[in-house]
CSV table of C-alpha atoms in Angstrom, one decimal:
chain,number,residue,atom,x,y,z
A,1,MET,CA,-17.5,6.0,-6.5
A,2,GLU,CA,-18.5,2.9,-4.3
A,3,LYS,CA,-17.3,3.6,-0.5
A,4,ARG,CA,-15.8,1.3,2.0
A,5,LYS,CA,-15.4,2.0,5.6
A,6,LEU,CA,-12.0,1.6,7.2
A,7,GLY,CA,-12.7,-0.6,10.1
A,8,THR,CA,-15.4,-0.1,12.7
A,9,THR,CA,-14.1,3.6,13.9
A,10,GLY,CA,-12.5,4.7,10.7
A,11,PRO,CA,-13.8,6.9,7.8
A,12,SER,CA,-15.5,5.9,4.6
A,13,VAL,CA,-13.1,6.0,1.9
A,14,SER,CA,-13.3,5.2,-2.1
A,15,ALA,CA,-13.3,1.5,-3.1
A,16,ILE,CA,-9.8,1.8,-4.6
A,17,GLY,CA,-7.2,4.4,-3.2
A,18,LEU,CA,-4.2,5.6,-5.1
A,19,GLY,CA,-0.6,4.8,-3.7
A,20,CYS,CA,1.5,7.7,-4.6
A,21,MET,CA,5.1,6.1,-3.7
A,22,GLY,CA,6.1,5.5,-7.3
A,23,MET,CA,5.8,9.2,-8.3
A,24,SER,CA,8.9,9.8,-6.1
A,25,ASP,CA,10.8,6.7,-5.5
A,26,PHE,CA,11.9,3.1,-6.3
A,27,TYR,CA,10.5,2.7,-9.5
A,28,GLY,CA,12.9,5.0,-11.4
A,29,PRO,CA,12.4,8.5,-12.6
A,30,ALA,CA,8.8,9.9,-12.8
A,31,ASP,CA,7.3,12.7,-14.8
A,32,ARG,CA,6.5,15.5,-12.3
A,33,SER,CA,3.7,17.0,-14.1
A,34,GLU,CA,2.3,13.8,-15.2
A,35,SER,CA,2.2,12.7,-11.6
A,36,ILE,CA,0.2,15.9,-10.7
A,37,ALA,CA,-2.1,15.3,-13.6
A,38,THR,CA,-2.8,11.8,-12.3
A,39,LEU,CA,-3.3,12.8,-9.0
A,40,HIS,CA,-6.0,15.3,-10.3
A,41,ALA,CA,-7.4,12.5,-12.5
A,42,ALA,CA,-7.8,10.4,-9.4
A,43,LEU,CA,-9.6,13.1,-7.5
A,44,ASP,CA,-12.1,13.8,-10.3
A,45,ALA,CA,-12.8,10.1,-10.6
A,46,GLY,CA,-13.8,10.1,-7.0
A,47,ILE,CA,-10.6,8.7,-5.4
A,48,THR,CA,-10.5,9.7,-1.9
A,49,LEU,CA,-7.8,7.9,-0.4
A,50,LEU,CA,-4.2,8.9,-1.0
A,51,ASP,CA,-1.5,7.1,0.2
A,52,THR,CA,2.2,8.3,1.1
A,53,GLY,CA,5.3,7.9,3.4
A,54,ASP,CA,7.3,10.4,4.7
A,55,PHE,CA,10.3,8.7,3.3
A,56,TYR,CA,9.1,8.4,-0.3
A,57,GLY,CA,11.8,10.5,-1.9
A,58,MET,CA,12.6,11.9,1.7
A,59,GLY,CA,9.8,14.1,1.8
A,60,HIS,CA,9.1,14.8,-2.1
A,61,ASN,CA,5.9,12.7,-2.2
A,62,GLU,CA,4.3,14.6,0.5
A,63,MET,CA,5.1,17.9,-1.2
A,64,LEU,CA,4.1,16.7,-4.3
A,65,ILE,CA,0.5,15.8,-2.9
A,66,ARG,CA,0.4,19.2,-1.3
A,67,GLU,CA,1.4,20.8,-4.9
A,68,ALA,CA,-1.4,18.8,-6.3
A,69,LEU,CA,-4.1,19.4,-3.9
A,70,ALA,CA,-3.7,23.5,-4.1
A,71,GLY,CA,-6.7,25.0,-4.9
A,72,ARG,CA,-8.7,21.6,-4.9
A,73,ASN,CA,-11.7,20.7,-3.0
A,74,ARG,CA,-10.4,18.7,0.0
A,75,ASP,CA,-13.6,17.9,1.5
A,76,ASN,CA,-14.0,13.9,2.2
A,77,LEU,CA,-10.4,13.4,1.3
A,78,GLN,CA,-8.1,11.1,3.3
A,79,ILE,CA,-4.4,11.3,3.5
A,80,SER,CA,-2.7,8.1,4.7
A,81,VAL,CA,1.0,8.7,5.7
A,82,LYS,CA,3.6,6.1,6.9
A,83,PHE,CA,6.4,7.1,9.1
A,84,GLY,CA,9.5,5.6,10.5
A,85,ALA,CA,11.8,4.3,8.2
A,86,LEU,CA,15.5,5.9,8.2
A,87,ARG,CA,17.4,6.8,5.3
A,88,ASP,CA,20.7,8.2,4.3
A,89,PRO,CA,21.6,10.8,1.5
A,90,ASN,CA,22.3,7.7,-1.0
A,91,LYS,CA,18.6,6.8,-0.5
A,92,GLY,CA,19.7,3.7,1.5
A,93,PHE,CA,17.8,2.3,4.3
A,94,LEU,CA,19.0,2.5,7.7
A,95,GLY,CA,16.2,1.0,9.9
A,96,TYR,CA,13.1,2.1,11.7
A,97,ASP,CA,12.3,4.6,14.4
A,98,SER,CA,9.1,4.5,16.4
A,99,ARG,CA,10.0,5.8,19.7
A,100,PRO,CA,7.3,8.3,20.9
A,101,ALA,CA,9.6,11.4,20.6
A,102,ALA,CA,10.7,10.4,17.2
A,103,ILE,CA,6.9,9.9,16.1
A,104,ARG,CA,6.1,13.4,17.2
A,105,ASN,CA,9.2,14.8,15.2
A,106,PHE,CA,8.1,12.9,12.2
A,107,VAL,CA,4.3,14.0,12.2
A,108,ALA,CA,5.6,17.8,12.6
A,109,TYR,CA,7.6,17.3,9.3
A,110,SER,CA,4.7,15.6,7.6
A,111,LEU,CA,1.9,18.3,8.7
A,112,GLN,CA,4.3,21.0,7.2
A,113,ARG,CA,5.5,19.2,4.1
A,114,LEU,CA,1.4,18.3,3.3
A,115,GLY,CA,0.2,21.7,4.2
A,116,VAL,CA,-2.6,20.1,6.6
A,117,ASP,CA,-3.5,20.7,10.2
A,118,THR,CA,-4.3,16.9,10.7
A,119,ILE,CA,-3.4,13.7,9.0
A,120,ASP,CA,-6.2,11.3,8.3
A,121,ILE,CA,-4.6,8.0,8.9
A,122,TYR,CA,-1.0,7.5,10.5
A,123,ARG,CA,0.9,4.4,10.5
A,124,PRO,CA,4.3,3.1,11.2
A,125,ALA,CA,5.9,1.9,8.0
A,126,ARG,CA,7.1,-1.2,10.0
A,127,LEU,CA,7.5,-2.6,13.5
A,128,ASP,CA,10.4,-1.0,15.5
A,129,PRO,CA,12.1,-4.0,17.0
A,130,ASP,CA,13.5,-1.9,19.9
A,131,VAL,CA,10.1,-0.2,20.9
A,132,PRO,CA,7.2,-2.1,22.2
A,133,ILE,CA,4.1,-1.4,19.8
A,134,GLU,CA,2.0,-0.3,23.1
A,135,GLU,CA,4.6,2.7,23.4
A,136,SER,CA,4.2,3.5,19.8
A,137,VAL,CA,0.3,3.6,19.6
A,138,GLY,CA,0.3,5.2,23.1
A,139,ALA,CA,2.2,8.1,21.5
A,140,MET,CA,-0.2,8.1,18.5
A,141,ALA,CA,-3.2,8.1,20.7
A,142,ASP,CA,-1.9,11.3,22.2
A,143,MET,CA,-1.5,12.7,19.0
A,144,VAL,CA,-5.1,11.9,18.3
A,145,LYS,CA,-6.1,13.9,21.3
A,146,ALA,CA,-3.9,16.8,20.3
A,147,GLY,CA,-5.8,16.6,16.8
A,148,TRP,CA,-2.6,16.1,14.9
A,149,ILE,CA,-4.0,12.8,13.4
A,150,LYS,CA,-7.5,11.6,13.1
A,151,HIS,CA,-7.0,7.7,13.0
A,152,ILE,CA,-4.3,5.1,13.6
A,153,GLY,CA,-3.3,2.5,11.1
A,154,LEU,CA,-0.6,-0.3,11.2
A,155,SER,CA,1.6,-1.7,8.3
A,156,GLU,CA,3.1,-5.1,7.6
A,157,VAL,CA,2.7,-6.7,11.2
A,158,GLY,CA,1.5,-10.0,12.6
A,159,SER,CA,-1.4,-10.9,14.6
A,160,ASP,CA,0.1,-10.5,18.0
A,161,THR,CA,1.1,-7.0,17.2
A,162,ILE,CA,-2.0,-6.0,15.7
A,163,ARG,CA,-4.0,-7.4,19.1
A,164,ARG,CA,-1.3,-5.6,21.3
A,165,ALA,CA,-1.8,-2.3,19.4
A,166,HIS,CA,-5.5,-2.6,19.1
A,167,ALA,CA,-5.8,-2.9,23.0
A,168,VAL,CA,-4.1,0.4,23.3
A,169,HIS,CA,-6.1,2.4,20.7
A,170,PRO,CA,-8.6,1.3,17.9
A,171,ILE,CA,-6.9,0.5,14.9
A,172,VAL,CA,-8.8,1.6,11.4
A,173,ASP,CA,-6.8,-0.6,8.8
A,174,LEU,CA,-3.6,-2.5,8.4
A,175,GLN,CA,-1.8,-1.8,5.1
A,176,ILE,CA,-0.2,-5.1,3.9
A,177,GLU,CA,0.7,-6.6,0.7
A,178,TYR,CA,-2.3,-8.5,-0.8
A,179,SER,CA,-3.0,-10.1,-4.4
A,180,LEU,CA,-3.4,-13.0,-6.6
A,181,VAL,CA,0.4,-13.9,-6.0
A,182,ALA,CA,0.7,-12.6,-2.2
A,183,ARG,CA,-1.9,-14.3,-0.1
A,184,GLY,CA,-0.1,-14.8,3.0
A,185,ILE,CA,-2.5,-12.7,5.0
A,186,GLU,CA,-5.3,-15.3,4.4
A,187,SER,CA,-3.7,-17.9,6.9
A,188,ASP,CA,-4.1,-15.9,10.0
A,189,ILE,CA,-3.7,-12.0,9.7
A,190,LEU,CA,-6.8,-11.4,7.9
A,191,LYS,CA,-8.7,-13.5,10.4
A,192,THR,CA,-7.3,-11.4,13.3
A,193,CYS,CA,-8.3,-8.3,11.3
A,194,ARG,CA,-11.7,-9.2,10.8
A,195,GLU,CA,-12.3,-10.4,14.4
A,196,LEU,CA,-11.3,-6.9,15.7
A,197,GLY,CA,-13.1,-5.0,13.2
A,198,ILE,CA,-9.9,-3.7,11.3
A,199,SER,CA,-9.9,-3.3,7.3
A,200,ILE,CA,-7.3,-4.2,4.9
A,201,THR,CA,-5.9,-1.5,2.7
A,202,ALA,CA,-3.8,-3.7,0.1
A,203,TYR,CA,-0.8,-2.5,-1.5
A,204,GLY,CA,1.1,-4.7,-4.3
A,205,VAL,CA,-2.3,-5.7,-6.1
A,206,LEU,CA,-0.3,-5.7,-9.4
A,207,ALA,CA,2.8,-7.4,-7.7
A,208,ARG,CA,4.7,-4.3,-8.5
A,209,GLY,CA,3.5,-4.6,-12.3
A,210,LEU,CA,4.5,-8.5,-12.5
A,211,ILE,CA,0.8,-9.3,-13.0
A,212,SER,CA,-0.3,-6.5,-14.9
A,213,GLY,CA,0.0,-7.9,-18.0
A,214,HIS,CA,2.4,-4.9,-19.1
A,215,TRP,CA,5.5,-7.0,-17.6
A,216,SER,CA,8.0,-8.8,-19.9
A,217,LYS,CA,11.4,-10.6,-19.8
A,218,GLU,CA,12.6,-7.8,-21.7
A,219,ARG,CA,11.9,-5.2,-19.2
A,220,SER,CA,14.1,-7.2,-16.7
A,221,ALA,CA,17.0,-4.8,-17.2
A,222,VAL,CA,15.1,-2.0,-15.6
A,223,GLN,CA,17.2,-0.3,-12.8
A,224,ASP,CA,14.5,0.1,-10.0
A,225,PHE,CA,13.5,-1.9,-7.0
A,226,ARG,CA,12.2,-4.8,-9.2
A,227,GLN,CA,15.9,-5.7,-9.9
A,228,MET,CA,16.3,-6.9,-6.4
A,229,SER,CA,13.0,-8.4,-6.1
A,230,PRO,CA,13.2,-12.5,-6.1
A,231,ARG,CA,9.9,-12.7,-8.3
A,232,PHE,CA,11.7,-10.7,-11.3
A,233,GLN,CA,14.6,-13.0,-11.2
A,234,GLY,CA,16.0,-15.8,-13.6
A,235,SER,CA,13.6,-19.0,-13.4
A,236,ASN,CA,11.3,-17.2,-11.0
A,237,LEU,CA,10.3,-14.7,-13.5
A,238,ASP,CA,9.8,-17.5,-16.1
A,239,ALA,CA,7.4,-19.1,-13.8
A,240,ASN,CA,5.6,-15.9,-12.6
A,241,LEU,CA,5.1,-14.7,-16.3
A,242,ALA,CA,3.5,-18.4,-16.9
A,243,LEU,CA,1.0,-17.6,-14.2
A,244,VAL,CA,0.3,-14.3,-16.2
A,245,ASP,CA,-0.5,-16.2,-19.1
A,246,SER,CA,-3.3,-18.0,-17.1
A,247,LEU,CA,-4.4,-14.6,-15.9
A,248,ARG,CA,-4.8,-13.3,-19.7
A,249,SER,CA,-6.8,-16.1,-20.5
A,250,ILE,CA,-9.2,-15.6,-17.6
A,251,ALA,CA,-9.3,-11.7,-18.3
A,252,ALA,CA,-10.2,-12.6,-22.0
A,253,GLU,CA,-13.2,-14.7,-20.8
A,254,VAL,CA,-14.2,-11.6,-18.3
A,255,GLY,CA,-13.6,-8.9,-21.2
A,256,ALA,CA,-11.4,-7.0,-19.2
A,257,SER,CA,-7.5,-6.5,-19.0
A,258,PRO,CA,-5.2,-8.7,-16.8
A,259,ALA,CA,-4.5,-5.7,-14.3
A,260,GLN,CA,-8.3,-5.0,-14.0
A,261,VAL,CA,-9.2,-8.5,-13.2
A,262,ALA,CA,-6.1,-8.7,-10.6
A,263,ILE,CA,-7.6,-5.5,-9.0
A,264,ALA,CA,-11.1,-6.8,-9.1
A,265,TRP,CA,-10.2,-10.0,-7.5
A,266,VAL,CA,-8.7,-8.2,-4.6
A,267,ALA,CA,-11.7,-6.0,-4.2
A,268,ALA,CA,-14.0,-9.1,-4.0
A,269,GLN,CA,-12.4,-10.9,-1.4
A,270,GLY,CA,-14.6,-8.2,1.2
A,271,ASN,CA,-16.1,-5.1,1.6
A,272,ASP,CA,-13.3,-4.5,4.3
A,273,ILE,CA,-10.5,-4.6,1.8
A,274,VAL,CA,-9.5,-1.4,-0.3
A,275,PRO,CA,-7.1,-2.0,-3.0
A,276,LEU,CA,-4.3,0.4,-3.4
A,277,VAL,CA,-3.4,1.1,-7.1
A,278,GLY,CA,0.3,2.4,-7.5
A,279,ALA,CA,-0.6,4.4,-10.9
A,280,ARG,CA,1.6,7.3,-11.8
A,281,ARG,CA,0.1,7.9,-15.2
A,282,ARG,CA,-3.1,8.6,-16.3
A,283,ASP,CA,-3.5,6.0,-18.9
A,284,ARG,CA,-2.6,3.2,-16.1
A,285,LEU,CA,-4.9,5.1,-13.6
A,286,SER,CA,-7.8,4.9,-16.2
A,287,GLU,CA,-7.1,1.0,-16.8
A,288,ALA,CA,-7.2,0.6,-12.9
A,289,LEU,CA,-10.5,2.2,-12.6
A,290,GLY,CA,-11.9,0.1,-15.0
A,291,ALA,CA,-11.6,-2.7,-12.3
A,292,LEU,CA,-14.4,-1.1,-10.6
A,293,ASP,CA,-16.7,-2.2,-13.6
A,294,VAL,CA,-15.6,-5.8,-13.6
A,295,LYS,CA,-17.8,-8.4,-12.3
A,296,LEU,CA,-16.3,-11.6,-11.3
A,297,THR,CA,-18.7,-14.7,-11.4
A,298,ASP,CA,-18.4,-17.5,-9.3
A,299,ALA,CA,-17.0,-19.5,-12.2
A,300,HIS,CA,-14.4,-16.6,-12.7
A,301,LEU,CA,-13.3,-16.8,-9.0
A,302,ALA,CA,-13.0,-20.4,-9.2
A,303,ALA,CA,-10.9,-20.2,-12.2
A,304,LEU,CA,-8.6,-17.8,-10.6
A,305,ALA,CA,-8.3,-20.1,-7.4
A,306,LYS,CA,-7.4,-22.9,-9.6
A,307,ALA,CA,-4.7,-20.7,-11.5
A,308,PHE,CA,-3.3,-18.9,-8.5
A,309,PRO,CA,-3.4,-21.1,-5.1
A,310,PRO,CA,-1.6,-19.8,-2.1
A,311,GLY,CA,2.0,-20.2,-2.7
A,312,ALA,CA,1.9,-20.2,-6.6
A,313,ALA,CA,4.3,-17.5,-7.1
A,314,ALA,CA,8.0,-18.4,-7.4
A,315,GLY,CA,10.5,-16.5,-5.4
A,316,ALA,CA,9.7,-14.2,-1.9
A,317,ARG,CA,7.9,-11.1,-2.0
A,318,TYR,CA,11.0,-9.2,-0.8
A,319,PRO,CA,14.9,-9.8,-0.7
A,320,GLU,CA,15.8,-11.8,2.5
A,321,ALA,CA,17.4,-8.9,4.2
A,322,GLN,CA,14.1,-6.9,4.3
A,323,LEU,CA,11.7,-10.0,5.2
A,324,ALA,CA,13.8,-10.5,8.3
A,325,HIS,CA,12.6,-7.1,9.6
A,326,MET,CA,8.8,-7.9,8.7
A,327,ASP,CA,6.7,-8.6,11.5
A,328,SER,CA,4.1,-10.1,9.1
A,329,GLU,CA,6.4,-12.5,7.8
A,330,LYS,CA,7.2,-14.2,11.4
A,331,ARG,CA,5.3,-17.5,12.1
């Protein structure tokens, strides 16, 4: 497995990471035994970066990872944890909390649920509008000194926040959505990260399955997060599935699946970018890993650029209510 270094001060991780969220939340029921088998398959294939959040299933995801790692060799394994999202018993969201005292509380629970002494990469899930980023990162810097966490990351924040955070303590990576149909970081955020020596861990590389080649209009009644996503609704879905038809055509020329080409495209945008794949089944994981063998030529990249120019997707990547809380979307 090829390795890529996270930032100038971070660890070397596998060229593809595994996003574990769907094993616990947001995409309907998941099979526990299949989830654990998928985690084992990922480790066996050389994946070393596991991404989770303390609010994924209200702790379920962290405990699932702990169960999957029991008895496994954990050398050179990196667990990335997001914190700060507040939820209620109905699984609704109540906002974000990145106060220093809250962060110390969150990390204590994550350490216990994961069964580890230190967390490799720790990051606020979103910017808390009521707490200066300097205070949050300062608290995490103290946690690095205490040995509770090793590295500090960020998630879905804009350039100004990135600069302010990095001035307090080195940031190793920014986790943010990046795909053929979500290219917003290219206008400014990616440049800022590269200037500061911060890597990108890209989630949503298949746009929540939209550009995987497995989605169809017949699946639109699925009861999960996608039912609220603008890109999966009405005429937006029609327009976006037409884009996928173009991807299918290019993938046929490449000799790979649409999903593999979409993942390979993200990986090809720079050695400082690590795609996170949200596979929760072994067959989907196997397909995603096949992207490592896809070699996109200049002609393929040009065809993809023509088929997927910035802004090509119909509909926003999140509902308006959520976009309003995303620092990365502020211009």
